[in-house]
Amino acid sequence: MDLITDKYKRVIDYLRISITDRCNLRCIYCMPPGGIRPIEHKSLLSYEEITRLVEVAARLGVRKVRITGGEPLARKNLPFLIESLGRIAGIEDISLTTNGLLLKQLARTLASAGLNRVNVSLDSLYPERYRRITRGGDLHDALDGIAEAEKAGLLPVKINVIPMRGINDDEIEEFSLLTRDTALHVRFIEFMPTGSRDLWSRDRYIATDEIRERVSELGALTPVRARKSGPARYFRFNGAPGVIGFISAITHHFCESCNRLRLTSDGKLRPCLFSETEIDVKPALRSGAPDREIERLLRLAVEIKPERHSIASQHTFDHLKPMSKIGG
Ligand code: SAM
Ligand code: SF4
Ligand code: SF4
């Protein structure tokens, strides 16, 4: 099996797959109040098309896939896709990023279909504030979803929190302390200027260094060595069952160890989160092109993957699509 390595000697073994750009929430940092004009259903890759692409990608060395969106649990028959992906030789890990609202109903079925793990986005532990940040979400549904995911063995359950100054940054300590009592992995993610240009500002944004300083005032943090931690740096309080992660999307670049490609829900391979360069694989998938053509497009996406990309140095963010379109 051929592991694809790019020009900068990075092994590309991870594919993030967005299966929809629709969502049952309208988080203030991700979408405008009225939502965004969704991609037409016929333009979405079918589960069969996604599976075929992953089969070819697995032959090139992709080992891990993550399903995301929009809200992936809002697309019908997701367990069918998970099962199909689980049957592909070479795929070792299937995970999901979700707002968790539908996990209560779906966690067990997804686990039986072969899903390994979930990440749940959760930006407040207070019902009213959660409702405001998500523009209508019910915190209890998200918490029930997290509990159900744990029961279904989708472990470790990782909680993604975006601290925003003046909105939820007073909860940094409370979120961190959850890891003393539970086995949750709480990950703080830097607020990025995508899909939220009216809300994002340098004052609102909080660098992970500052978040980490505040967390370490609660107790000493010991680094946790993860086999492959990707962009996150992990720590734990002494003796704590849970883990705290810091993801510095803006301040500390992890481009030198970037191992991923993204697939948008309408079939574009996106080599870098912050670059609008995309390769359309849908025409090849829909015209009955042979596997070697799909392979050529995958290799091309790897070949044009930039060495790095910095949004920290940019003055305008107008070209950045909202995360719900790219897949986060
Ligand atoms: N709907 C699912 C969810 O919320 O987890 C999956 C898709 S969402 C676009 C994926 C991730 O992108 C979430 O963890 C979300 O918090 C993150 N995200 C969206 N907008 C962001 C922003 N402006 N800055 C940082 N992260 C963002
Ligand atoms: Fe939906 Fe996720 Fe975006 Fe929130 S962050 S609006 S849940 S896609
Ligand atoms: Fe990878 Fe691009 Fe993100 Fe750097 S900015 S870590 S190259 S996706």
Short mmCIF file of C-alpha atoms and ligand atoms in Angstrom, two decimals:
data_model
loop_
_atom_site.label_atom_id
_atom_site.label_comp_id
_atom_site.label_asym_id
_atom_site.label_seq_id
_atom_site.Cartn_x
_atom_site.Cartn_y
_atom_site.Cartn_z
CA MET A 1 0.00 0.00 0.00
CA ASP A 2 1.18 3.36 -1.14
CA LEU A 3 1.28 6.05 1.55
CA ILE A 4 1.02 9.44 -0.09
CA THR A 5 3.62 11.91 1.02
CA ASP A 6 3.50 15.51 -0.16
CA LYS A 7 6.34 17.77 -1.33
CA TYR A 8 7.08 18.72 2.27
CA LYS A 9 7.43 15.08 3.40
CA ARG A 10 4.09 15.06 5.22
CA VAL A 11 2.26 11.72 5.11
CA ILE A 12 -1.38 12.32 4.20
CA ASP A 13 -3.43 9.68 5.96
CA TYR A 14 -6.49 11.60 7.17
CA LEU A 15 -9.60 12.67 5.27
CA ARG A 16 -12.28 14.93 6.73
CA ILE A 17 -15.55 14.39 4.93
CA SER A 18 -18.35 16.92 5.05
CA ILE A 19 -21.63 15.21 4.19
CA THR A 20 -23.90 18.26 4.32
CA ASP A 21 -23.72 22.03 4.72
CA ARG A 22 -27.15 22.13 6.39
CA CYS A 23 -27.52 22.41 10.14
CA ASN A 24 -30.22 22.30 12.80
CA LEU A 25 -28.43 25.16 14.65
CA ARG A 26 -27.18 28.62 13.68
CA CYS A 27 -24.20 29.14 15.98
CA ILE A 28 -23.25 32.80 16.14
CA TYR A 29 -19.59 32.09 15.28
CA CYS A 30 -20.40 29.87 12.33
CA MET A 31 -23.51 31.09 10.49
CA PRO A 32 -25.58 34.21 9.90
CA PRO A 33 -28.97 34.28 11.71
CA GLY A 34 -30.90 33.22 8.62
CA GLY A 35 -28.45 30.42 7.81
CA ILE A 36 -26.72 30.12 4.46
CA ARG A 37 -28.16 29.11 1.12
CA PRO A 38 -27.73 25.35 1.18
CA ILE A 39 -26.21 23.29 -1.57
CA GLU A 40 -28.93 21.62 -3.66
CA HIS A 41 -29.49 18.00 -2.77
CA LYS A 42 -28.53 16.77 -6.23
CA SER A 43 -25.14 18.47 -5.90
CA LEU A 44 -24.29 16.57 -2.70
CA LEU A 45 -22.13 13.50 -3.11
CA SER A 46 -24.18 10.37 -2.46
CA TYR A 47 -22.99 7.93 0.19
CA GLU A 48 -21.99 5.55 -2.62
CA GLU A 49 -19.86 8.28 -4.24
CA ILE A 50 -18.19 9.13 -0.93
CA THR A 51 -17.50 5.43 -0.29
CA ARG A 52 -15.91 5.01 -3.72
CA LEU A 53 -13.63 7.98 -3.16
CA VAL A 54 -12.60 6.66 0.25
CA GLU A 55 -11.86 3.22 -1.26
CA VAL A 56 -9.39 4.82 -3.65
CA ALA A 57 -8.00 7.10 -0.90
CA ALA A 58 -7.49 4.08 1.38
CA ARG A 59 -5.44 2.39 -1.35
CA LEU A 60 -3.24 5.49 -1.34
CA GLY A 61 -2.76 5.29 2.41
CA VAL A 62 -5.65 7.19 4.05
CA ARG A 63 -6.28 5.47 7.40
CA LYS A 64 -8.59 7.82 9.30
CA VAL A 65 -11.79 9.53 8.26
CA ARG A 66 -13.89 12.06 10.13
CA ILE A 67 -17.49 12.80 9.18
CA THR A 68 -18.51 16.41 9.63
CA GLY A 69 -20.74 19.11 8.14
CA GLY A 70 -22.94 21.31 8.61
CA GLU A 71 -24.57 18.92 11.04
CA PRO A 72 -23.80 15.38 9.89
CA LEU A 73 -26.49 13.79 12.08
CA ALA A 74 -29.07 15.85 10.19
CA ARG A 75 -28.41 13.85 6.99
CA LYS A 76 -30.51 10.68 6.66
CA ASN A 77 -29.12 7.15 6.90
CA LEU A 78 -25.71 8.08 8.28
CA PRO A 79 -25.26 4.58 9.80
CA PHE A 80 -25.35 3.21 6.23
CA LEU A 81 -22.36 5.39 5.27
CA ILE A 82 -20.47 4.45 8.45
CA GLU A 83 -20.99 0.76 7.71
CA SER A 84 -19.80 1.17 4.13
CA LEU A 85 -16.69 3.05 5.24
CA GLY A 86 -16.00 0.45 7.92
CA ARG A 87 -15.82 -2.28 5.29
CA ILE A 88 -13.01 -0.54 3.37
CA ALA A 89 -9.65 -2.27 3.78
CA GLY A 90 -7.15 0.10 5.37
CA ILE A 91 -9.61 2.41 7.16
CA GLU A 92 -8.70 2.09 10.84
CA ASP A 93 -10.59 4.93 12.48
CA ILE A 94 -13.99 6.53 11.80
CA SER A 95 -14.95 9.55 13.87
CA LEU A 96 -17.65 12.22 13.80
CA THR A 97 -17.90 15.91 14.69
CA THR A 98 -21.40 16.95 15.74
CA ASN A 99 -23.35 19.43 17.81
CA GLY A 100 -24.69 16.35 19.62
CA LEU A 101 -28.37 17.26 19.58
CA LEU A 102 -29.38 14.05 17.80
CA LEU A 103 -26.87 11.76 19.51
CA LYS A 104 -29.36 10.63 22.12
CA GLN A 105 -31.34 8.90 19.36
CA LEU A 106 -28.42 7.87 17.16
CA ALA A 107 -25.32 7.08 19.28
CA ARG A 108 -25.99 3.36 19.71
CA THR A 109 -26.91 2.75 16.08
CA LEU A 110 -23.82 4.63 14.94
CA ALA A 111 -21.59 2.68 17.32
CA SER A 112 -23.06 -0.61 16.05
CA ALA A 113 -22.45 0.55 12.48
CA GLY A 114 -18.76 0.95 13.29
CA LEU A 115 -18.30 4.55 14.40
CA ASN A 116 -15.32 4.74 16.79
CA ARG A 117 -15.47 8.19 18.40
CA VAL A 118 -17.30 11.53 18.53
CA ASN A 119 -16.36 15.16 19.06
CA VAL A 120 -19.21 17.33 20.32
CA SER A 121 -19.23 21.12 20.00
CA LEU A 122 -20.44 22.72 23.22
CA ASP A 123 -19.82 26.37 24.04
CA SER A 124 -21.74 26.86 27.26
CA LEU A 125 -22.89 24.87 30.27
CA TYR A 126 -25.76 27.30 30.92
CA PRO A 127 -29.06 26.63 29.10
CA GLU A 128 -29.93 30.26 28.30
CA ARG A 129 -26.46 31.11 27.07
CA TYR A 130 -26.26 27.89 25.06
CA ARG A 131 -29.56 28.84 23.44
CA ARG A 132 -28.19 32.31 22.58
CA ILE A 133 -24.88 31.05 21.17
CA THR A 134 -26.51 28.33 19.08
CA ARG A 135 -29.55 30.51 18.28
CA GLY A 136 -32.12 28.07 19.59
CA GLY A 137 -30.38 24.88 20.77
CA ASP A 138 -31.48 23.02 23.90
CA LEU A 139 -28.49 22.34 26.17
CA HIS A 140 -30.22 19.31 27.68
CA ASP A 141 -30.36 17.60 24.28
CA ALA A 142 -26.62 18.17 23.81
CA LEU A 143 -25.81 16.88 27.33
CA ASP A 144 -28.08 13.85 26.89
CA GLY A 145 -26.34 13.20 23.58
CA ILE A 146 -22.92 13.29 25.24
CA ALA A 147 -24.08 10.87 27.96
CA GLU A 148 -25.53 8.50 25.36
CA ALA A 149 -22.31 8.61 23.31
CA GLU A 150 -20.34 7.62 26.43
CA LYS A 151 -22.75 4.76 27.13
CA ALA A 152 -22.47 3.60 23.52
CA GLY A 153 -18.67 3.44 23.90
CA LEU A 154 -17.86 6.25 21.43
CA LEU A 155 -14.78 7.06 23.50
CA PRO A 156 -13.10 9.28 24.31
CA VAL A 157 -15.88 11.82 23.90
CA LYS A 158 -14.18 15.09 23.04
CA ILE A 159 -15.88 18.40 23.73
CA ASN A 160 -14.93 21.31 21.45
CA VAL A 161 -15.25 24.74 23.08
CA ILE A 162 -14.61 28.07 21.36
CA PRO A 163 -13.94 30.68 24.07
CA MET A 164 -15.06 34.16 22.96
CA ARG A 165 -14.30 37.16 25.13
CA GLY A 166 -17.40 38.67 26.70
CA ILE A 167 -19.57 35.79 25.48
CA ASN A 168 -18.49 32.57 27.22
CA ASP A 169 -14.88 33.07 28.34
CA ASP A 170 -15.99 33.11 31.98
CA GLU A 171 -16.68 29.37 31.56
CA ILE A 172 -13.10 28.38 30.70
CA GLU A 173 -12.45 27.31 34.28
CA GLU A 174 -15.73 25.40 34.62
CA PHE A 175 -15.15 23.52 31.37
CA SER A 176 -11.60 22.63 32.49
CA LEU A 177 -12.81 21.32 35.82
CA LEU A 178 -15.12 18.85 34.05
CA THR A 179 -11.95 16.85 33.32
CA ARG A 180 -11.33 16.35 37.04
CA ASP A 181 -14.63 14.54 37.49
CA THR A 182 -15.19 12.87 34.12
CA ALA A 183 -13.16 11.18 31.40
CA LEU A 184 -14.17 13.85 28.88
CA HIS A 185 -11.51 15.46 26.70
CA VAL A 186 -12.23 19.19 26.74
CA ARG A 187 -10.55 21.01 23.85
CA PHE A 188 -10.36 24.77 23.60
CA ILE A 189 -10.26 25.99 20.01
CA GLU A 190 -9.24 29.47 18.91
CA PHE A 191 -12.10 31.49 17.48
CA MET A 192 -11.47 31.93 13.75
CA PRO A 193 -12.78 34.73 11.53
CA THR A 194 -14.85 32.47 9.32
CA GLY A 195 -18.61 32.78 8.87
CA SER A 196 -18.75 35.33 11.66
CA ARG A 197 -17.24 38.53 10.36
CA ASP A 198 -19.60 40.72 12.39
CA LEU A 199 -18.79 38.89 15.62
CA TRP A 200 -15.08 38.17 15.22
CA SER A 201 -12.65 40.84 16.37
CA ARG A 202 -9.16 40.78 17.80
CA ASP A 203 -10.71 41.63 21.19
CA ARG A 204 -13.28 38.85 21.05
CA TYR A 205 -10.69 36.29 19.97
CA ILE A 206 -8.65 34.60 22.75
CA ALA A 207 -5.28 32.98 22.02
CA THR A 208 -4.73 29.50 23.46
CA ASP A 209 -1.71 30.80 25.44
CA GLU A 210 -4.05 32.99 27.45
CA ILE A 211 -6.60 30.17 27.87
CA ARG A 212 -3.87 27.82 29.05
CA GLU A 213 -2.56 30.35 31.54
CA ARG A 214 -6.00 30.70 33.05
CA VAL A 215 -6.50 26.94 33.22
CA SER A 216 -3.11 26.40 34.86
CA GLU A 217 -4.12 28.74 37.69
CA LEU A 218 -6.54 25.97 38.76
CA GLY A 219 -3.75 23.42 39.18
CA ALA A 220 -0.58 22.10 37.60
CA LEU A 221 -1.00 20.74 34.08
CA THR A 222 0.98 17.68 33.06
CA PRO A 223 1.53 17.13 29.32
CA VAL A 224 -0.19 14.05 27.94
CA ARG A 225 1.63 12.31 25.15
CA ALA A 226 -0.82 11.35 22.46
CA ARG A 227 0.36 8.97 19.75
CA LYS A 228 -0.86 11.39 17.11
CA SER A 229 -2.34 14.50 18.61
CA GLY A 230 -2.74 16.44 15.35
CA PRO A 231 -3.20 20.13 15.98
CA ALA A 232 -4.07 19.75 19.69
CA ARG A 233 -1.67 19.89 22.65
CA TYR A 234 -2.99 17.81 25.55
CA PHE A 235 -2.60 18.12 29.33
CA ARG A 236 -4.26 16.84 32.48
CA PHE A 237 -4.59 17.95 36.07
CA ASN A 238 -2.81 15.59 38.49
CA GLY A 239 -4.77 12.35 38.77
CA ALA A 240 -7.64 13.64 36.64
CA PRO A 241 -9.51 11.14 34.45
CA GLY A 242 -10.16 13.69 31.71
CA VAL A 243 -7.83 15.59 29.43
CA ILE A 244 -7.60 19.24 28.37
CA GLY A 245 -6.57 20.15 24.84
CA PHE A 246 -5.59 23.45 23.24
CA ILE A 247 -5.97 23.95 19.52
CA SER A 248 -4.17 27.00 18.21
CA ALA A 249 -5.64 27.40 14.77
CA ILE A 250 -4.33 30.95 14.51
CA THR A 251 -1.33 31.50 16.78
CA HIS A 252 0.76 28.35 16.65
CA HIS A 253 0.77 26.69 13.32
CA PHE A 254 0.68 22.97 12.99
CA CYS A 255 1.18 23.05 9.23
CA GLU A 256 4.48 21.16 9.40
CA SER A 257 2.63 18.10 10.72
CA CYS A 258 -0.58 18.55 8.73
CA ASN A 259 -1.72 15.12 7.55
CA ARG A 260 -5.15 15.93 6.13
CA LEU A 261 -7.27 16.57 3.10
CA ARG A 262 -10.87 17.72 3.19
CA LEU A 263 -13.79 16.67 1.02
CA THR A 264 -16.66 19.16 0.82
CA SER A 265 -20.24 17.92 0.66
CA ASP A 266 -20.47 18.89 -3.03
CA GLY A 267 -17.44 16.85 -3.94
CA LYS A 268 -14.43 19.17 -3.84
CA LEU A 269 -11.10 18.09 -2.43
CA ARG A 270 -9.69 20.92 -0.38
CA PRO A 271 -5.98 20.57 0.39
CA CYS A 272 -5.89 23.33 3.04
CA LEU A 273 -8.56 24.75 5.33
CA PHE A 274 -7.53 28.33 4.64
CA SER A 275 -6.92 28.19 0.93
CA GLU A 276 -9.80 28.38 -1.53
CA THR A 277 -8.02 26.11 -4.02
CA GLU A 278 -10.18 23.02 -4.51
CA ILE A 279 -10.27 20.08 -6.89
CA ASP A 280 -13.66 18.96 -8.11
CA VAL A 281 -13.95 15.17 -8.01
CA LYS A 282 -17.68 15.00 -8.60
CA PRO A 283 -17.55 15.02 -12.43
CA ALA A 284 -15.17 12.04 -12.37
CA LEU A 285 -17.29 10.19 -9.78
CA ARG A 286 -20.48 10.83 -11.76
CA SER A 287 -19.18 10.05 -15.25
CA GLY A 288 -18.03 6.54 -14.46
CA ALA A 289 -14.33 7.48 -14.60
CA PRO A 290 -11.98 4.61 -13.69
CA ASP A 291 -10.29 4.44 -10.28
CA ARG A 292 -7.02 5.66 -11.76
CA GLU A 293 -8.68 9.02 -12.57
CA ILE A 294 -9.97 9.38 -9.00
CA GLU A 295 -6.47 8.44 -7.81
CA ARG A 296 -4.95 11.11 -10.09
CA LEU A 297 -7.22 13.78 -8.58
CA LEU A 298 -6.36 12.69 -5.03
CA ARG A 299 -2.65 12.79 -5.84
CA LEU A 300 -3.07 16.22 -7.43
CA ALA A 301 -4.78 17.52 -4.26
CA VAL A 302 -1.80 16.27 -2.23
CA GLU A 303 0.66 17.73 -4.70
CA ILE A 304 -0.80 21.24 -4.46
CA LYS A 305 -1.19 21.18 -0.67
CA PRO A 306 0.52 24.37 0.51
CA GLU A 307 3.43 24.19 2.93
CA ARG A 308 1.59 26.45 5.33
CA HIS A 309 -1.13 29.02 5.51
CA SER A 310 -1.57 31.76 7.99
CA ILE A 311 -4.76 33.65 8.67
CA ALA A 312 -3.04 35.47 11.53
CA SER A 313 -1.23 37.71 9.04
CA GLN A 314 -4.25 38.43 6.86
CA HIS A 315 -6.00 41.77 6.97
CA THR A 316 -9.17 40.68 5.25
CA PHE A 317 -11.03 37.43 5.73
CA ASP A 318 -13.64 38.03 3.07
CA HIS A 319 -12.58 35.05 1.00
CA LEU A 320 -12.99 32.56 3.85
CA LYS A 321 -16.07 30.39 3.59
CA PRO A 322 -18.05 29.56 6.74
CA MET A 323 -16.99 26.35 8.45
CA SER A 324 -20.36 24.77 7.74
CA LYS A 325 -19.43 24.90 4.02
CA ILE A 326 -15.93 23.51 4.47
CA GLY A 327 -16.51 21.00 7.24
CA GLY A 328 -14.60 22.58 10.15
N1 SAM B 1 -22.06 20.83 13.27
C1 SAM B 1 -20.97 20.11 13.78
C2 SAM B 1 -20.39 20.76 15.01
O1 SAM B 1 -20.77 21.90 15.31
O2 SAM B 1 -19.57 20.12 15.66
C3 SAM B 1 -19.86 19.86 12.77
C4 SAM B 1 -19.50 20.97 11.84
S1 SAM B 1 -18.77 22.40 12.60
C5 SAM B 1 -18.56 23.46 11.21
C6 SAM B 1 -17.15 21.77 12.95
C7 SAM B 1 -16.36 22.55 13.94
O3 SAM B 1 -16.06 23.82 13.41
C8 SAM B 1 -17.07 22.76 15.26
O4 SAM B 1 -16.29 22.23 16.32
C9 SAM B 1 -17.17 24.25 15.37
O5 SAM B 1 -17.06 24.68 16.70
C10 SAM B 1 -16.00 24.70 14.50
N2 SAM B 1 -16.16 26.09 14.05
C11 SAM B 1 -17.17 26.64 13.32
N3 SAM B 1 -16.95 27.96 13.14
C12 SAM B 1 -15.79 28.26 13.79
C13 SAM B 1 -15.04 29.45 13.99
N4 SAM B 1 -15.44 30.62 13.51
N5 SAM B 1 -13.88 29.37 14.70
C14 SAM B 1 -13.43 28.19 15.20
N6 SAM B 1 -14.10 27.02 15.03
C15 SAM B 1 -15.26 27.06 14.34
FE1 SF4 B 2 -24.11 24.06 12.87
FE2 SF4 B 2 -21.80 23.14 13.76
FE3 SF4 B 2 -21.92 25.51 12.51
FE4 SF4 B 2 -23.00 25.27 14.91
S1 SF4 B 2 -20.82 25.03 14.41
S2 SF4 B 2 -23.96 26.26 13.12
S3 SF4 B 2 -23.73 23.22 14.91
S4 SF4 B 2 -22.33 23.56 11.61
FE1 SF4 B 3 -2.96 22.06 7.21
FE2 SF4 B 3 -3.61 24.32 5.89
FE3 SF4 B 3 -4.37 23.98 8.45
FE4 SF4 B 3 -1.76 24.40 7.84
S1 SF4 B 3 -3.47 25.85 7.56
S2 SF4 B 3 -2.58 22.89 9.29
S3 SF4 B 3 -1.62 23.29 5.88
S4 SF4 B 3 -5.03 22.74 6.67
#
